[in-house]
PDB file of C-alpha atoms in Angstrom:
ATOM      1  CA  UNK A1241     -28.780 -36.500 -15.631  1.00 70.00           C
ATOM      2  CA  UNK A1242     -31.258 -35.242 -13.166  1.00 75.00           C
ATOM      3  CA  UNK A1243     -32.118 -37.020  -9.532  1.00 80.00           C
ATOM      4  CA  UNK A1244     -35.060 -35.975  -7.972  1.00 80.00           C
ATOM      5  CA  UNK A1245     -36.138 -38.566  -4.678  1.00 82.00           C
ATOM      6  CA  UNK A1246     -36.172 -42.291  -6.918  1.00 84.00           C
ATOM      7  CA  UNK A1247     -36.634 -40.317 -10.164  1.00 85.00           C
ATOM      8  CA  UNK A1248     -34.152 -40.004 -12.087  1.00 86.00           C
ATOM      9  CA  UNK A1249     -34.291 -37.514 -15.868  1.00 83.00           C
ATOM     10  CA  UNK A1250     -32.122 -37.877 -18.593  1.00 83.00           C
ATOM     11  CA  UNK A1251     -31.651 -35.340 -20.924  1.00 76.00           C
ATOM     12  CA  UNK A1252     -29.818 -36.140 -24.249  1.00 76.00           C
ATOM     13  CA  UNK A1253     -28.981 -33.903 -26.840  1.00 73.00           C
ATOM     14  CA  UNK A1254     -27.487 -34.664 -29.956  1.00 70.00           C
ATOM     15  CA  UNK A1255     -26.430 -32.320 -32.770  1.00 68.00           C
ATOM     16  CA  UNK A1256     -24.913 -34.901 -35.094  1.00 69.00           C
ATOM     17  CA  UNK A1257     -24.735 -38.532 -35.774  1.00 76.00           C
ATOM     18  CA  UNK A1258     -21.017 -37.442 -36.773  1.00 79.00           C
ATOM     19  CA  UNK A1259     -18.409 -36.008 -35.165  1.00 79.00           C
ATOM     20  CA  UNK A1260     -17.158 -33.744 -37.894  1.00 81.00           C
ATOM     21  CA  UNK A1261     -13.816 -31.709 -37.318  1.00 82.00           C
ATOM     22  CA  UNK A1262     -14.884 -28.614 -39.338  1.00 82.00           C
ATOM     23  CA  UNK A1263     -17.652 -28.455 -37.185  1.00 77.00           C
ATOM     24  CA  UNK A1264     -15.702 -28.535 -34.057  1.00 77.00           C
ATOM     25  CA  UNK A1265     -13.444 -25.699 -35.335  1.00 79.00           C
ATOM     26  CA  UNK A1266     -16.105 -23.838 -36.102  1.00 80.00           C
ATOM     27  CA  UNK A1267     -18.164 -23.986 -33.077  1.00 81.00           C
ATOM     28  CA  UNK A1268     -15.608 -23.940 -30.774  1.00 84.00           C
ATOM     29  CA  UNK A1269     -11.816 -23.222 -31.691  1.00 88.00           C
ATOM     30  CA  UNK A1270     -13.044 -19.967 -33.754  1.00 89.00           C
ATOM     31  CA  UNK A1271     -15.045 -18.190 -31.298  1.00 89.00           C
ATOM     32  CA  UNK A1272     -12.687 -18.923 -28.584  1.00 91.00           C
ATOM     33  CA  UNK A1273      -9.641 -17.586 -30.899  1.00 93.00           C
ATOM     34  CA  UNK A1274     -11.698 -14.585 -31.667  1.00 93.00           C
ATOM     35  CA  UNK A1275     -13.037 -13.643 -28.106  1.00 93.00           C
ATOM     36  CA  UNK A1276      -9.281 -14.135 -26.999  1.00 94.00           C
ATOM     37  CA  UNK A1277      -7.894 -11.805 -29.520  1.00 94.00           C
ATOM     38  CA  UNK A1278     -10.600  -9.126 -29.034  1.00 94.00           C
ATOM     39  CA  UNK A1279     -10.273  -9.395 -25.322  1.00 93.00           C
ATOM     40  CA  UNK A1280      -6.308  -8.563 -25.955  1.00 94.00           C
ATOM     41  CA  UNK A1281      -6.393  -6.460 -28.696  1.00 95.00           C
ATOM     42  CA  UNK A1282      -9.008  -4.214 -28.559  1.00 95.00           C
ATOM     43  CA  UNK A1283     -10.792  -4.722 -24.606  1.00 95.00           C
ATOM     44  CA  UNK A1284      -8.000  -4.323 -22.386  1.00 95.00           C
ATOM     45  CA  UNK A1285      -6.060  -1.732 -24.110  1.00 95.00           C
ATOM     46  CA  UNK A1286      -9.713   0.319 -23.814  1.00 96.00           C
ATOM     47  CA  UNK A1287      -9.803  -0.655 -20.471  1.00 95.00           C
ATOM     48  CA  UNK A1288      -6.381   0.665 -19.087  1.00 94.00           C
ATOM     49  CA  UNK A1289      -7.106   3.162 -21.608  1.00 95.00           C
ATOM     50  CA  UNK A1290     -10.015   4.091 -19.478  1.00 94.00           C
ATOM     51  CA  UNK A1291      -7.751   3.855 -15.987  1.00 92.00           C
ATOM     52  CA  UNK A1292      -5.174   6.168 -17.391  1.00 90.00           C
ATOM     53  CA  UNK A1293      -7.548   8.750 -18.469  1.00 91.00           C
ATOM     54  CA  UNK A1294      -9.254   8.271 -14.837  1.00 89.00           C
ATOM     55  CA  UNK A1295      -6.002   8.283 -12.512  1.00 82.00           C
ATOM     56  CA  UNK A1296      -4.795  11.188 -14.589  1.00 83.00           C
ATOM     57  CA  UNK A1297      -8.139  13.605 -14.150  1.00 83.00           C
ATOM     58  CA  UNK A1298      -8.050  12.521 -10.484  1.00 81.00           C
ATOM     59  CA  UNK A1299      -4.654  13.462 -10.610  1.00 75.00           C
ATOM     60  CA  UNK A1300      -4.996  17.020 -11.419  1.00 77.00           C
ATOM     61  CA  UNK A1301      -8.031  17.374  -9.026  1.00 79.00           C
ATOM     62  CA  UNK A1302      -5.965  16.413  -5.911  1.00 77.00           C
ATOM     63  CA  UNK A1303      -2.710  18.323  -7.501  1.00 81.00           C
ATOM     64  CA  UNK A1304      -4.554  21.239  -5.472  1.00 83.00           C
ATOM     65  CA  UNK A1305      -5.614  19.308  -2.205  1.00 85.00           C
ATOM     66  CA  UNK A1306      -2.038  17.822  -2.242  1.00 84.00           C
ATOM     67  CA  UNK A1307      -0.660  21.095  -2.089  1.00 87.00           C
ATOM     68  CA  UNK A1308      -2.977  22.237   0.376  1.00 89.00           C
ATOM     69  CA  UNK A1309      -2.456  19.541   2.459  1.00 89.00           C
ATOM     70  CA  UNK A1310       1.673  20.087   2.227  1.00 91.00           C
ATOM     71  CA  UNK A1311       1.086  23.399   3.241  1.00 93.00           C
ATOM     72  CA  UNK A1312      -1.183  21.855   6.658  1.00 93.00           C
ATOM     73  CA  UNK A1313       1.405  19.103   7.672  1.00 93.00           C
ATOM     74  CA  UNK A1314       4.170  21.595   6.796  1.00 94.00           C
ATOM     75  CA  UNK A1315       2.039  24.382   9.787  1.00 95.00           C
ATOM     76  CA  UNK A1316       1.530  21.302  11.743  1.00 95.00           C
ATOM     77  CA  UNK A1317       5.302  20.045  11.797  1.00 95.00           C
ATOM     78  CA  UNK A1318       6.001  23.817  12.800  1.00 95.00           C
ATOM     79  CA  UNK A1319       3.555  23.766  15.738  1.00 95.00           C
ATOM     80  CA  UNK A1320       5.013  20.352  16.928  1.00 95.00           C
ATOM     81  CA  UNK A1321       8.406  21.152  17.062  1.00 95.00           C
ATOM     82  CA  UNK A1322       8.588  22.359  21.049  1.00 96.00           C
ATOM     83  CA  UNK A1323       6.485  19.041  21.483  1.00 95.00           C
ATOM     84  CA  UNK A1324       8.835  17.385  19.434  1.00 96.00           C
ATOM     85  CA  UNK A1325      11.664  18.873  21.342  1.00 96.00           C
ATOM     86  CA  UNK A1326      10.285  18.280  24.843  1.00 95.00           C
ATOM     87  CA  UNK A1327       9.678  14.557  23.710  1.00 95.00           C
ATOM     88  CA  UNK A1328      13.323  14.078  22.504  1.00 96.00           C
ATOM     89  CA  UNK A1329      14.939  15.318  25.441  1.00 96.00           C
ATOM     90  CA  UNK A1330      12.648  13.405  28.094  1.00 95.00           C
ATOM     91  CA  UNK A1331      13.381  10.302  26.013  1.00 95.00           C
ATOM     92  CA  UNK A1332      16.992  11.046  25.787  1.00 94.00           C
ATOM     93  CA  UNK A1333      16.847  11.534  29.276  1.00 94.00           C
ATOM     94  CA  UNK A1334      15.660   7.998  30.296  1.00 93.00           C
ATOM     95  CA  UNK A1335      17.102   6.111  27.689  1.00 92.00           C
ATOM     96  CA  UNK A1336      14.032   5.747  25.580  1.00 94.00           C
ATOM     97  CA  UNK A1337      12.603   5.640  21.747  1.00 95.00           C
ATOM     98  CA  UNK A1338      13.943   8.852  20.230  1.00 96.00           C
ATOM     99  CA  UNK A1339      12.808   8.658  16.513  1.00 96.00           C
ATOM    100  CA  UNK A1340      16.165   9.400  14.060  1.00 96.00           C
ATOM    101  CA  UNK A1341      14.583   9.605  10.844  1.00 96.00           C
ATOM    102  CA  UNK A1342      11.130   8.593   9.672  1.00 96.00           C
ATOM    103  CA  UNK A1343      10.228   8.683   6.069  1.00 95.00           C
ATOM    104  CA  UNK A1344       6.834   8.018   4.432  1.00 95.00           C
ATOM    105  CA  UNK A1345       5.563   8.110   0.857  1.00 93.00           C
ATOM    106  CA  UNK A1346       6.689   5.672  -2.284  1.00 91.00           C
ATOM    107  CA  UNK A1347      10.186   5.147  -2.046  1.00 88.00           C
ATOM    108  CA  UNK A1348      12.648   4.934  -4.947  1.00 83.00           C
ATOM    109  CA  UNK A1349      10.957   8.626  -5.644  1.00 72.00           C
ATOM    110  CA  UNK A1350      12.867  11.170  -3.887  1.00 66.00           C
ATOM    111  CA  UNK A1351       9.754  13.656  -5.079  1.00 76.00           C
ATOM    112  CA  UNK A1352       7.197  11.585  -3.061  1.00 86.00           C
ATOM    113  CA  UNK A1353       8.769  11.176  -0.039  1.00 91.00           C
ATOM    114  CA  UNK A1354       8.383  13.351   2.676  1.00 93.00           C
ATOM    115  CA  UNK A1355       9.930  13.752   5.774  1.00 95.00           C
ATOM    116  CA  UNK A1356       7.994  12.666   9.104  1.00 96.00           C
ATOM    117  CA  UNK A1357      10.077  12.536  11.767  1.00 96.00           C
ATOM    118  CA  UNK A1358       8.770  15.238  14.116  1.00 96.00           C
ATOM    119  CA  UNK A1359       5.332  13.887  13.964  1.00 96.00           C
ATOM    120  CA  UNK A1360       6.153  10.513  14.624  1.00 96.00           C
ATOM    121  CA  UNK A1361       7.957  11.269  17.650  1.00 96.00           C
ATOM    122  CA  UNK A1362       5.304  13.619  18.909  1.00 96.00           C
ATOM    123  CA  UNK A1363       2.903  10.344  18.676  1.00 95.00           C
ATOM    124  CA  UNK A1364       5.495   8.503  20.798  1.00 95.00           C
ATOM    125  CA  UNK A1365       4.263   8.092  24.451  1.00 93.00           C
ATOM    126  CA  UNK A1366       6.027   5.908  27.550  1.00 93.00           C
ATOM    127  CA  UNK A1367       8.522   5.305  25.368  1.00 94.00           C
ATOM    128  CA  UNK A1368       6.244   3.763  22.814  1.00 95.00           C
ATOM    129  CA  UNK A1369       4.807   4.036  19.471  1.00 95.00           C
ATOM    130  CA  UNK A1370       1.773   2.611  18.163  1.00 95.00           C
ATOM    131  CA  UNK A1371      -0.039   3.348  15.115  1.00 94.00           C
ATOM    132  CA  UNK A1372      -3.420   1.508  14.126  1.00 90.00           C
ATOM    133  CA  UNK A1373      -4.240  -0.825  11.097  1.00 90.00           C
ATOM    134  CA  UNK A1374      -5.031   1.856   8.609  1.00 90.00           C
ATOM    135  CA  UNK A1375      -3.190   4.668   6.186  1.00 89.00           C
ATOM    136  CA  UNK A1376      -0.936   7.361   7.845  1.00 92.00           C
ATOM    137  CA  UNK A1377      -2.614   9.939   5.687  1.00 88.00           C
ATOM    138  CA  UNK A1378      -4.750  10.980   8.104  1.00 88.00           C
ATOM    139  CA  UNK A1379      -2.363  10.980  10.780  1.00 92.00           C
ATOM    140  CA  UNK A1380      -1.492  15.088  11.688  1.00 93.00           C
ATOM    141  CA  UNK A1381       1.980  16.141   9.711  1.00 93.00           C
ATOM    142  CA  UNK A1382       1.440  13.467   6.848  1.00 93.00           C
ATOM    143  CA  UNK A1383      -0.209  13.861   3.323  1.00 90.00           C
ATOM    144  CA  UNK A1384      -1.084  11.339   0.347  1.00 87.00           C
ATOM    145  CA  UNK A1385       1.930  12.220  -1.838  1.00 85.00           C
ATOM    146  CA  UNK A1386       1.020  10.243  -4.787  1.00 82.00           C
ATOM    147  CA  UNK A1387      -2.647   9.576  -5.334  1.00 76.00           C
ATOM    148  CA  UNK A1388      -2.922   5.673  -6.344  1.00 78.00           C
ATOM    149  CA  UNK A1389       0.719   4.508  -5.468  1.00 86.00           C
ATOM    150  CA  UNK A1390       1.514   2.072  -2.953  1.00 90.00           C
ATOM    151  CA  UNK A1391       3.428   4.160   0.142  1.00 93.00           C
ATOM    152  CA  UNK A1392       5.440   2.987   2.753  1.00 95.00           C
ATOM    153  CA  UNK A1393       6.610   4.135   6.417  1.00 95.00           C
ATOM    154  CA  UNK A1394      10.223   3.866   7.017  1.00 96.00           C
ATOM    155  CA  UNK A1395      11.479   4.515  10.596  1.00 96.00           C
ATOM    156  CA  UNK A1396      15.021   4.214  11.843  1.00 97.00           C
ATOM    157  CA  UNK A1397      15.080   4.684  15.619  1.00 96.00           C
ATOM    158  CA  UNK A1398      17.105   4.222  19.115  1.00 95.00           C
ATOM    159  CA  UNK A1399      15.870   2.673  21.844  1.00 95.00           C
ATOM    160  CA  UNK A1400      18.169   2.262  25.223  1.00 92.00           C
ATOM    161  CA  UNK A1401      20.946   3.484  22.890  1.00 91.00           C
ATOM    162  CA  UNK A1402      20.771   0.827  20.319  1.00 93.00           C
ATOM    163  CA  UNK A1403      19.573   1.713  16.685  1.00 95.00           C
ATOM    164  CA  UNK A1404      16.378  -0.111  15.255  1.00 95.00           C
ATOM    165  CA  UNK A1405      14.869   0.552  12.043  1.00 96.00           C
ATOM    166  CA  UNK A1406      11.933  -0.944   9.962  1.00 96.00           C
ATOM    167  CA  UNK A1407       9.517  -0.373   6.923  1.00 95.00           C
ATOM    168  CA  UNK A1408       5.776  -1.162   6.973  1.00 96.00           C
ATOM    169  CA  UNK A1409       3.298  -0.815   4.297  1.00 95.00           C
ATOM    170  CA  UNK A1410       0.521   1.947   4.429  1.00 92.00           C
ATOM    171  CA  UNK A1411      -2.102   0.423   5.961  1.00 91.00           C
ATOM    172  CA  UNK A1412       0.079  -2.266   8.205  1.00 95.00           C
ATOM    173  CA  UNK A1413      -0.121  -1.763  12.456  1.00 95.00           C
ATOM    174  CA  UNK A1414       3.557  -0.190  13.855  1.00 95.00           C
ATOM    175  CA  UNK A1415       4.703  -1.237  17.514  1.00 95.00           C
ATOM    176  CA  UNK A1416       8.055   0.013  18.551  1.00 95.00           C
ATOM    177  CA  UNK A1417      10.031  -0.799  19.982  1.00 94.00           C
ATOM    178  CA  UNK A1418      10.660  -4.005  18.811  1.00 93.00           C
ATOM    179  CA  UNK A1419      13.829  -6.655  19.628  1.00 92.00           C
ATOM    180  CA  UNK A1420      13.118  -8.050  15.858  1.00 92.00           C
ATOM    181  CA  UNK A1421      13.817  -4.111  14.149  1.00 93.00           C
ATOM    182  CA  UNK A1422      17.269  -4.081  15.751  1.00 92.00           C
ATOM    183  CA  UNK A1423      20.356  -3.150  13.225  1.00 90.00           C
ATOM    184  CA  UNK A1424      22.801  -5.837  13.441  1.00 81.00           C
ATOM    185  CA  UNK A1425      26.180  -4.112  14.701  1.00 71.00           C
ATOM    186  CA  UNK A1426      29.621  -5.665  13.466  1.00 48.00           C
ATOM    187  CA  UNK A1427      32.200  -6.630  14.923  1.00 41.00           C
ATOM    188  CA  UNK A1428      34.467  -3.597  15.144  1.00 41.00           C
ATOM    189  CA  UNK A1429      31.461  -1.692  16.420  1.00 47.00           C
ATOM    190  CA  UNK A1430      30.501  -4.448  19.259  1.00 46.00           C
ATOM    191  CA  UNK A1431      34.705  -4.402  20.327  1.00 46.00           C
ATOM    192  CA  UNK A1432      34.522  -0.531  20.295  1.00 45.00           C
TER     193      UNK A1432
END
């Protein structure tokens, strides 16, 4: 039904007098069954089909760039290191955020992970670190290692001699230092 203002239009339309249960099956059950079974059977498998294929081309394309770009992070680390060394020691020095390991890539891969500590601490400044809402890719000393794959950031750091540590997707914000990163110490370490 139709209301327009005070008017109102009624549309009726009737295929049968009879409600017949062949009818139903046929019109409706049927075409439904066999949409659902095409779209299982035959679309989707095409589809990822398709997305393998894709991911796999793309794959080989950036095989190159990714080694290209190892090779760049791999000059830039080398360029950083008296940075990273003056960094360390000034931080040391006043108690600061000295970065002990940072990690980035998809972990449970030991082949996609790469190491990132010295650029990370280069980025630290006033004994802080802050990297923007975005991927690390483009951040100097880091590289897409797996085209496609969700990666991660793991850093494990000390700050006024206490060890911290935390993992953030990709394209999450990182503030350090942080009071909710700390490592819980035990009890024979607290006594110690």
């Amino acid at each position: 039904m139709l209301t327009r203002g005070q008017h109102s239009y009624r549309f009726d339309i009737m295929f049968s007098d009879v409600i017949e249960p062949v009818a139903v099956l046929y019109g409706t059950f049927i075409p439904v069954f066999v949409y659902s079974s095409l779209h299982w059977l035959v679309i989707n498998p095409y589809l990822n089909k398709l997305k393998a294929e894709d991911i796999a081309a793309k794959s080989e394309e950036l095989k190159t760039q990714l080694e290209r770009a190892k090779e760049e992070a791999r000059e830039a680390v080398t360029l950083m290191r008296p940075t990273y060394d003056r960094n360390v020691n000034v931080e040391q020095c006043k108690g600061g955020l000295v970065i002990v390991q940072a990690w980035y890539g998809v972990f449970g891969s030991a082949n996609k992970l790469i190491d990132v500590t010295v650029p990370v601490q280069c980025l630290v400044s006033n004994s802080k670190l802050i990297l923007p809402e975005h991927t690390k890719t483009g951040l100097v000393g880091f590289y897409d290692v797996s085209y496609g794959e969700d990666k991660q950031l793991a850093v494990k750091y000390r700050f006024r001699n206490i060890m911290h540590e935390v993992i953030i997707a990709d394209g999450e914000p990182l503030k350090i230092p942080r009071q909710s990163h700390r490592i819980a110490q035990s009890a024979s370490q607290s006594g110690s």
